[in-house]
Amino acid sequence: MKNFLYLVAALAFSFLQPLSAVASSHREAPLISNDPLADNTDLYAFKSTTNPENIVLIANYIPFEHPAGGPNWYSFGENIRYEVHVDNNASTNGSDIVYRFTFKRVNEDPTTFFLIRLGKENLKTTYTCERSMDGGNTFTTIISNGAVAPPNIGPRSIENKTVGLGASSYEELVQKSIMTASTGEKIFCGPVDDPFFVDLGGIFDVGNVRQNSGRDAVAKFNCHSIVIEVPVAT
């Protein structure tokens, strides 16, 4: 699954293709902009580039995360129910499959404001994933205590064996955060580079979209992703 996360980077290219789609919702709805941890920026669905028998679903949340935005780092919210709904039966109304995520944060080291120190995470985040196959009437837990990748704060926090987590690299932590559900799905939750491209400066300047010099307003910003790779047969 080494290429699993790298699919996120390819999404920017797929979104530029001539498909029927609506624009990104980076802080566009007035009410949800006041609740950024629940603000979904984009949803993507596409065939896996490494396994044509799988579909990848990516739901992105929390727009405009600065990667160095400490000491109060961005995280999925505890009092929010994140759901991905799938309607794969045109003859029936509403959702057929629902993935539900609820997150929990535990302060492993309340003596410091650093997010990572001495091998512990201040506000370590885990999640439970439930799946419904009957449109949300009943749910079954398919992942318990799933690991959420921490922010990539820097080499001292991630790699140092004394004051940090002692990982060989941040990639090691990412790979450890790819969970396998009891029903076979591969799931990742954590911060990633925002794959969308949008010239916000031009758009909101009364529609002054810069045709040949558009600037990606979300470049070098992160978001939090829920990534689900599921067999096409499901």
mmCIF file of C-alpha atoms in Angstrom:
data_model
loop_
_atom_site.group_PDB
_atom_site.id
_atom_site.type_symbol
_atom_site.label_atom_id
_atom_site.label_comp_id
_atom_site.label_asym_id
_atom_site.label_seq_id
_atom_site.Cartn_x
_atom_site.Cartn_y
_atom_site.Cartn_z
ATOM 1 C CA MET A 1 0.000 0.000 0.000
ATOM 2 C CA LYS A 2 3.008 2.314 -0.378
ATOM 3 C CA ASN A 3 1.304 4.198 -3.216
ATOM 4 C CA PHE A 4 -2.004 4.423 -1.360
ATOM 5 C CA LEU A 5 -1.534 7.950 -0.048
ATOM 6 C CA TYR A 6 0.172 9.227 -3.131
ATOM 7 C CA LEU A 7 -3.146 8.915 -4.912
ATOM 8 C CA VAL A 8 -4.184 12.067 -3.109
ATOM 9 C CA ALA A 9 -1.601 14.071 -5.028
ATOM 10 C CA ALA A 10 -3.012 12.832 -8.326
ATOM 11 C CA LEU A 11 -6.463 14.131 -7.514
ATOM 12 C CA ALA A 12 -5.615 17.670 -8.549
ATOM 13 C CA PHE A 13 -4.989 16.438 -12.064
ATOM 14 C CA SER A 14 -8.111 14.292 -12.233
ATOM 15 C CA PHE A 15 -10.271 17.213 -11.110
ATOM 16 C CA LEU A 16 -9.046 19.325 -14.018
ATOM 17 C CA GLN A 17 -10.469 16.881 -16.544
ATOM 18 C CA PRO A 18 -13.763 17.744 -18.321
ATOM 19 C CA LEU A 19 -16.051 16.049 -15.827
ATOM 20 C CA SER A 20 -19.403 17.059 -14.425
ATOM 21 C CA ALA A 21 -18.443 18.468 -11.034
ATOM 22 C CA VAL A 22 -19.060 21.349 -8.687
ATOM 23 C CA ALA A 23 -16.394 23.602 -7.233
ATOM 24 C CA SER A 24 -14.532 23.126 -3.990
ATOM 25 C CA SER A 25 -16.182 24.398 -0.809
ATOM 26 C CA HIS A 26 -13.184 25.962 0.903
ATOM 27 C CA ARG A 27 -14.930 28.184 3.493
ATOM 28 C CA GLU A 28 -17.795 28.990 1.123
ATOM 29 C CA ALA A 29 -20.843 28.248 3.279
ATOM 30 C CA PRO A 30 -21.178 30.973 5.957
ATOM 31 C CA LEU A 31 -22.342 28.798 8.837
ATOM 32 C CA ILE A 32 -19.896 25.914 8.381
ATOM 33 C CA SER A 33 -16.997 28.383 8.064
ATOM 34 C CA ASN A 34 -17.511 29.020 11.775
ATOM 35 C CA ASP A 35 -16.987 25.311 12.466
ATOM 36 C CA PRO A 36 -13.805 24.529 10.496
ATOM 37 C CA LEU A 37 -13.232 21.052 11.971
ATOM 38 C CA ALA A 38 -16.521 19.963 10.370
ATOM 39 C CA ASP A 39 -16.008 21.874 7.109
ATOM 40 C CA ASN A 40 -15.647 19.440 4.200
ATOM 41 C CA THR A 41 -13.606 20.910 1.358
ATOM 42 C CA ASP A 42 -13.856 18.227 -1.353
ATOM 43 C CA LEU A 43 -15.012 14.693 -2.056
ATOM 44 C CA TYR A 44 -13.331 12.494 -4.664
ATOM 45 C CA ALA A 45 -14.168 9.053 -6.042
ATOM 46 C CA PHE A 46 -12.087 7.236 -8.658
ATOM 47 C CA LYS A 47 -10.768 3.838 -9.707
ATOM 48 C CA SER A 48 -7.569 2.903 -7.906
ATOM 49 C CA THR A 49 -4.516 3.465 -10.098
ATOM 50 C CA THR A 50 -2.792 0.429 -8.575
ATOM 51 C CA ASN A 51 -5.742 -1.989 -8.435
ATOM 52 C CA PRO A 52 -8.564 -1.576 -10.998
ATOM 53 C CA GLU A 53 -10.808 -3.757 -8.831
ATOM 54 C CA ASN A 54 -10.871 -1.078 -6.124
ATOM 55 C CA ILE A 55 -12.551 2.310 -5.771
ATOM 56 C CA VAL A 56 -10.902 5.091 -3.759
ATOM 57 C CA LEU A 57 -13.110 7.526 -1.840
ATOM 58 C CA ILE A 58 -11.489 10.626 -0.342
ATOM 59 C CA ALA A 59 -13.310 13.094 1.891
ATOM 60 C CA ASN A 60 -11.283 16.188 2.823
ATOM 61 C CA TYR A 61 -11.969 18.460 5.786
ATOM 62 C CA ILE A 62 -10.567 21.545 7.560
ATOM 63 C CA PRO A 63 -9.519 24.064 4.885
ATOM 64 C CA PHE A 64 -6.388 26.220 4.960
ATOM 65 C CA GLU A 65 -4.403 24.291 7.553
ATOM 66 C CA HIS A 66 -0.947 25.799 7.881
ATOM 67 C CA PRO A 67 1.451 22.822 8.242
ATOM 68 C CA ALA A 68 3.387 24.643 10.983
ATOM 69 C CA GLY A 69 0.275 25.867 12.801
ATOM 70 C CA GLY A 70 1.254 24.967 16.368
ATOM 71 C CA PRO A 71 1.025 24.697 19.245
ATOM 72 C CA ASN A 72 -2.715 24.075 18.703
ATOM 73 C CA TRP A 73 -2.405 21.739 15.774
ATOM 74 C CA TYR A 74 -5.345 20.906 13.535
ATOM 75 C CA SER A 75 -7.191 17.666 14.185
ATOM 76 C CA PHE A 76 -10.448 15.889 13.463
ATOM 77 C CA GLY A 77 -13.122 17.004 15.951
ATOM 78 C CA GLU A 78 -14.338 14.792 18.779
ATOM 79 C CA ASN A 79 -17.923 16.068 18.773
ATOM 80 C CA ILE A 80 -18.408 15.653 15.032
ATOM 81 C CA ARG A 81 -19.767 12.659 13.149
ATOM 82 C CA TYR A 82 -17.970 12.385 9.816
ATOM 83 C CA GLU A 83 -19.823 10.321 7.214
ATOM 84 C CA VAL A 84 -19.266 9.235 3.622
ATOM 85 C CA HIS A 85 -22.480 8.185 1.870
ATOM 86 C CA VAL A 86 -22.595 5.971 -1.223
ATOM 87 C CA ASP A 87 -25.651 5.648 -3.459
ATOM 88 C CA ASN A 88 -24.943 2.773 -5.849
ATOM 89 C CA ASN A 89 -28.514 1.761 -6.656
ATOM 90 C CA ALA A 90 -30.336 4.177 -8.949
ATOM 91 C CA SER A 91 -33.664 2.410 -8.367
ATOM 92 C CA THR A 92 -33.796 3.366 -4.687
ATOM 93 C CA ASN A 93 -33.740 6.726 -2.941
ATOM 94 C CA GLY A 94 -30.944 7.856 -0.661
ATOM 95 C CA SER A 95 -27.749 6.208 0.492
ATOM 96 C CA ASP A 96 -27.040 2.497 0.243
ATOM 97 C CA ILE A 97 -23.691 2.358 2.060
ATOM 98 C CA VAL A 98 -22.566 4.713 4.827
ATOM 99 C CA TYR A 99 -19.128 4.942 6.429
ATOM 100 C CA ARG A 100 -19.235 6.731 9.797
ATOM 101 C CA PHE A 101 -16.152 8.012 11.622
ATOM 102 C CA THR A 102 -15.957 9.273 15.198
ATOM 103 C CA PHE A 103 -12.657 10.531 16.629
ATOM 104 C CA LYS A 104 -11.171 10.565 20.124
ATOM 105 C CA ARG A 105 -8.210 12.545 21.429
ATOM 106 C CA VAL A 106 -6.122 11.547 24.455
ATOM 107 C CA ASN A 107 -3.537 13.802 26.061
ATOM 108 C CA GLU A 108 -0.590 11.488 26.710
ATOM 109 C CA ASP A 109 1.532 14.255 28.264
ATOM 110 C CA PRO A 110 -0.428 17.064 29.972
ATOM 111 C CA THR A 111 2.788 18.607 31.339
ATOM 112 C CA THR A 112 3.715 20.256 28.010
ATOM 113 C CA PHE A 113 2.181 22.298 25.209
ATOM 114 C CA PHE A 114 4.342 20.513 22.613
ATOM 115 C CA LEU A 115 2.285 18.093 20.542
ATOM 116 C CA ILE A 116 5.092 15.500 20.563
ATOM 117 C CA ARG A 117 7.614 15.086 23.360
ATOM 118 C CA LEU A 118 9.568 12.188 24.888
ATOM 119 C CA GLY A 119 7.881 9.567 22.731
ATOM 120 C CA LYS A 120 4.342 10.703 23.504
ATOM 121 C CA GLU A 121 1.676 12.667 21.665
ATOM 122 C CA ASN A 122 -0.143 15.477 23.407
ATOM 123 C CA LEU A 123 -3.666 14.876 22.016
ATOM 124 C CA LYS A 124 -3.076 11.538 20.315
ATOM 125 C CA THR A 125 -6.018 10.953 17.957
ATOM 126 C CA THR A 126 -7.737 7.636 17.226
ATOM 127 C CA TYR A 127 -11.036 6.752 15.580
ATOM 128 C CA THR A 128 -13.818 4.239 15.237
ATOM 129 C CA CYS A 129 -15.178 3.468 11.772
ATOM 130 C CA GLU A 130 -18.638 1.976 11.380
ATOM 131 C CA ARG A 131 -20.218 0.745 8.148
ATOM 132 C CA SER A 132 -23.872 0.505 7.223
ATOM 133 C CA MET A 133 -25.027 -1.581 4.283
ATOM 134 C CA ASP A 134 -28.715 -0.650 4.660
ATOM 135 C CA GLY A 135 -28.672 3.091 4.171
ATOM 136 C CA GLY A 136 -27.802 3.985 7.753
ATOM 137 C CA ASN A 137 -30.428 1.956 9.584
ATOM 138 C CA THR A 138 -27.885 -0.332 11.258
ATOM 139 C CA PHE A 139 -24.134 -0.005 11.688
ATOM 140 C CA THR A 140 -21.303 -2.461 12.306
ATOM 141 C CA THR A 141 -17.907 -1.400 13.671
ATOM 142 C CA ILE A 142 -15.187 -2.313 11.159
ATOM 143 C CA ILE A 143 -12.237 -0.475 12.767
ATOM 144 C CA SER A 144 -11.697 0.228 16.454
ATOM 145 C CA ASN A 145 -8.903 2.414 17.816
ATOM 146 C CA GLY A 146 -7.704 3.332 14.329
ATOM 147 C CA ALA A 147 -4.487 5.371 14.259
ATOM 148 C CA VAL A 148 -4.509 8.939 12.932
ATOM 149 C CA ALA A 149 -1.192 10.154 11.570
ATOM 150 C CA PRO A 150 0.178 13.122 13.566
ATOM 151 C CA PRO A 151 1.228 16.339 11.837
ATOM 152 C CA ASN A 152 4.659 16.272 10.223
ATOM 153 C CA ILE A 153 6.019 18.820 12.694
ATOM 154 C CA GLY A 154 9.688 18.310 11.859
ATOM 155 C CA PRO A 155 12.593 15.862 12.139
ATOM 156 C CA ARG A 156 13.242 16.479 15.847
ATOM 157 C CA SER A 157 9.637 15.671 16.765
ATOM 158 C CA ILE A 158 9.252 12.763 14.344
ATOM 159 C CA GLU A 159 12.671 11.080 14.204
ATOM 160 C CA ASN A 160 14.600 11.964 17.366
ATOM 161 C CA LYS A 161 14.754 8.901 19.634
ATOM 162 C CA THR A 162 15.062 10.937 22.839
ATOM 163 C CA VAL A 163 12.670 13.875 22.605
ATOM 164 C CA GLY A 164 10.557 12.752 19.626
ATOM 165 C CA LEU A 165 8.730 9.646 18.438
ATOM 166 C CA GLY A 166 11.865 7.897 17.182
ATOM 167 C CA ALA A 167 10.419 6.985 13.774
ATOM 168 C CA SER A 168 12.757 6.376 10.857
ATOM 169 C CA SER A 169 10.796 8.971 8.869
ATOM 170 C CA TYR A 170 7.369 10.549 8.692
ATOM 171 C CA GLU A 171 6.528 8.036 5.954
ATOM 172 C CA GLU A 172 6.827 5.289 8.563
ATOM 173 C CA LEU A 173 4.096 6.933 10.650
ATOM 174 C CA VAL A 174 1.916 7.358 7.558
ATOM 175 C CA GLN A 175 2.233 3.683 6.668
ATOM 176 C CA LYS A 176 1.364 2.670 10.237
ATOM 177 C CA SER A 177 -1.784 4.789 9.958
ATOM 178 C CA ILE A 178 -3.157 2.787 7.010
ATOM 179 C CA MET A 179 -5.663 0.465 8.660
ATOM 180 C CA THR A 180 -7.303 -2.675 7.271
ATOM 181 C CA ALA A 181 -10.975 -2.928 8.200
ATOM 182 C CA SER A 182 -12.541 -6.203 9.263
ATOM 183 C CA THR A 183 -14.525 -6.038 5.999
ATOM 184 C CA GLY A 184 -11.412 -5.569 3.829
ATOM 185 C CA GLU A 185 -11.301 -1.818 3.183
ATOM 186 C CA LYS A 186 -8.005 0.052 3.494
ATOM 187 C CA ILE A 187 -8.513 3.301 5.425
ATOM 188 C CA PHE A 188 -6.248 6.253 6.180
ATOM 189 C CA CYS A 189 -7.082 9.285 8.319
ATOM 190 C CA GLY A 190 -4.723 12.189 8.780
ATOM 191 C CA PRO A 191 -3.239 15.435 7.422
ATOM 192 C CA VAL A 192 -2.232 15.693 3.765
ATOM 193 C CA ASP A 193 -1.325 18.409 1.297
ATOM 194 C CA ASP A 194 -4.532 19.923 -0.102
ATOM 195 C CA PRO A 195 -4.723 18.565 -3.681
ATOM 196 C CA PHE A 196 -7.178 21.146 -4.998
ATOM 197 C CA PHE A 197 -6.161 24.011 -7.322
ATOM 198 C CA VAL A 198 -8.182 27.205 -7.125
ATOM 199 C CA ASP A 199 -7.375 30.847 -7.889
ATOM 200 C CA LEU A 200 -9.296 32.333 -4.983
ATOM 201 C CA GLY A 201 -7.697 35.750 -5.381
ATOM 202 C CA GLY A 202 -9.058 36.015 -8.906
ATOM 203 C CA ILE A 203 -12.439 34.400 -8.309
ATOM 204 C CA PHE A 204 -13.426 36.625 -5.400
ATOM 205 C CA ASP A 205 -12.134 39.752 -7.121
ATOM 206 C CA VAL A 206 -15.577 39.999 -8.780
ATOM 207 C CA GLY A 207 -14.845 36.965 -10.954
ATOM 208 C CA ASN A 208 -11.484 38.254 -12.209
ATOM 209 C CA VAL A 209 -10.120 34.758 -12.955
ATOM 210 C CA ARG A 210 -6.538 35.042 -14.192
ATOM 211 C CA GLN A 211 -6.434 32.935 -17.347
ATOM 212 C CA ASN A 212 -2.672 32.535 -17.725
ATOM 213 C CA SER A 213 -1.338 33.507 -14.312
ATOM 214 C CA GLY A 214 -3.715 31.963 -11.816
ATOM 215 C CA ARG A 215 -2.280 31.368 -8.376
ATOM 216 C CA ASP A 216 -3.114 28.262 -6.367
ATOM 217 C CA ALA A 217 -4.505 29.716 -3.155
ATOM 218 C CA VAL A 218 -4.329 26.398 -1.290
ATOM 219 C CA ALA A 219 -0.767 25.546 -2.334
ATOM 220 C CA LYS A 220 1.329 24.507 0.667
ATOM 221 C CA PHE A 221 -1.763 24.302 2.872
ATOM 222 C CA ASN A 222 -2.941 21.027 4.377
ATOM 223 C CA CYS A 223 -6.339 19.496 4.985
ATOM 224 C CA HIS A 224 -7.394 16.386 6.880
ATOM 225 C CA SER A 225 -8.355 13.395 4.736
ATOM 226 C CA ILE A 226 -10.468 10.323 5.248
ATOM 227 C CA VAL A 227 -9.348 7.885 2.539
ATOM 228 C CA ILE A 228 -11.235 4.644 1.901
ATOM 229 C CA GLU A 229 -10.142 2.060 -0.660
ATOM 230 C CA VAL A 230 -12.949 -0.431 -1.184
ATOM 231 C CA PRO A 231 -13.487 -3.293 -3.663
ATOM 232 C CA VAL A 232 -15.650 -2.399 -6.657
ATOM 233 C CA ALA A 233 -17.790 -5.454 -5.865
ATOM 234 C CA THR A 234 -18.856 -3.810 -2.596
#
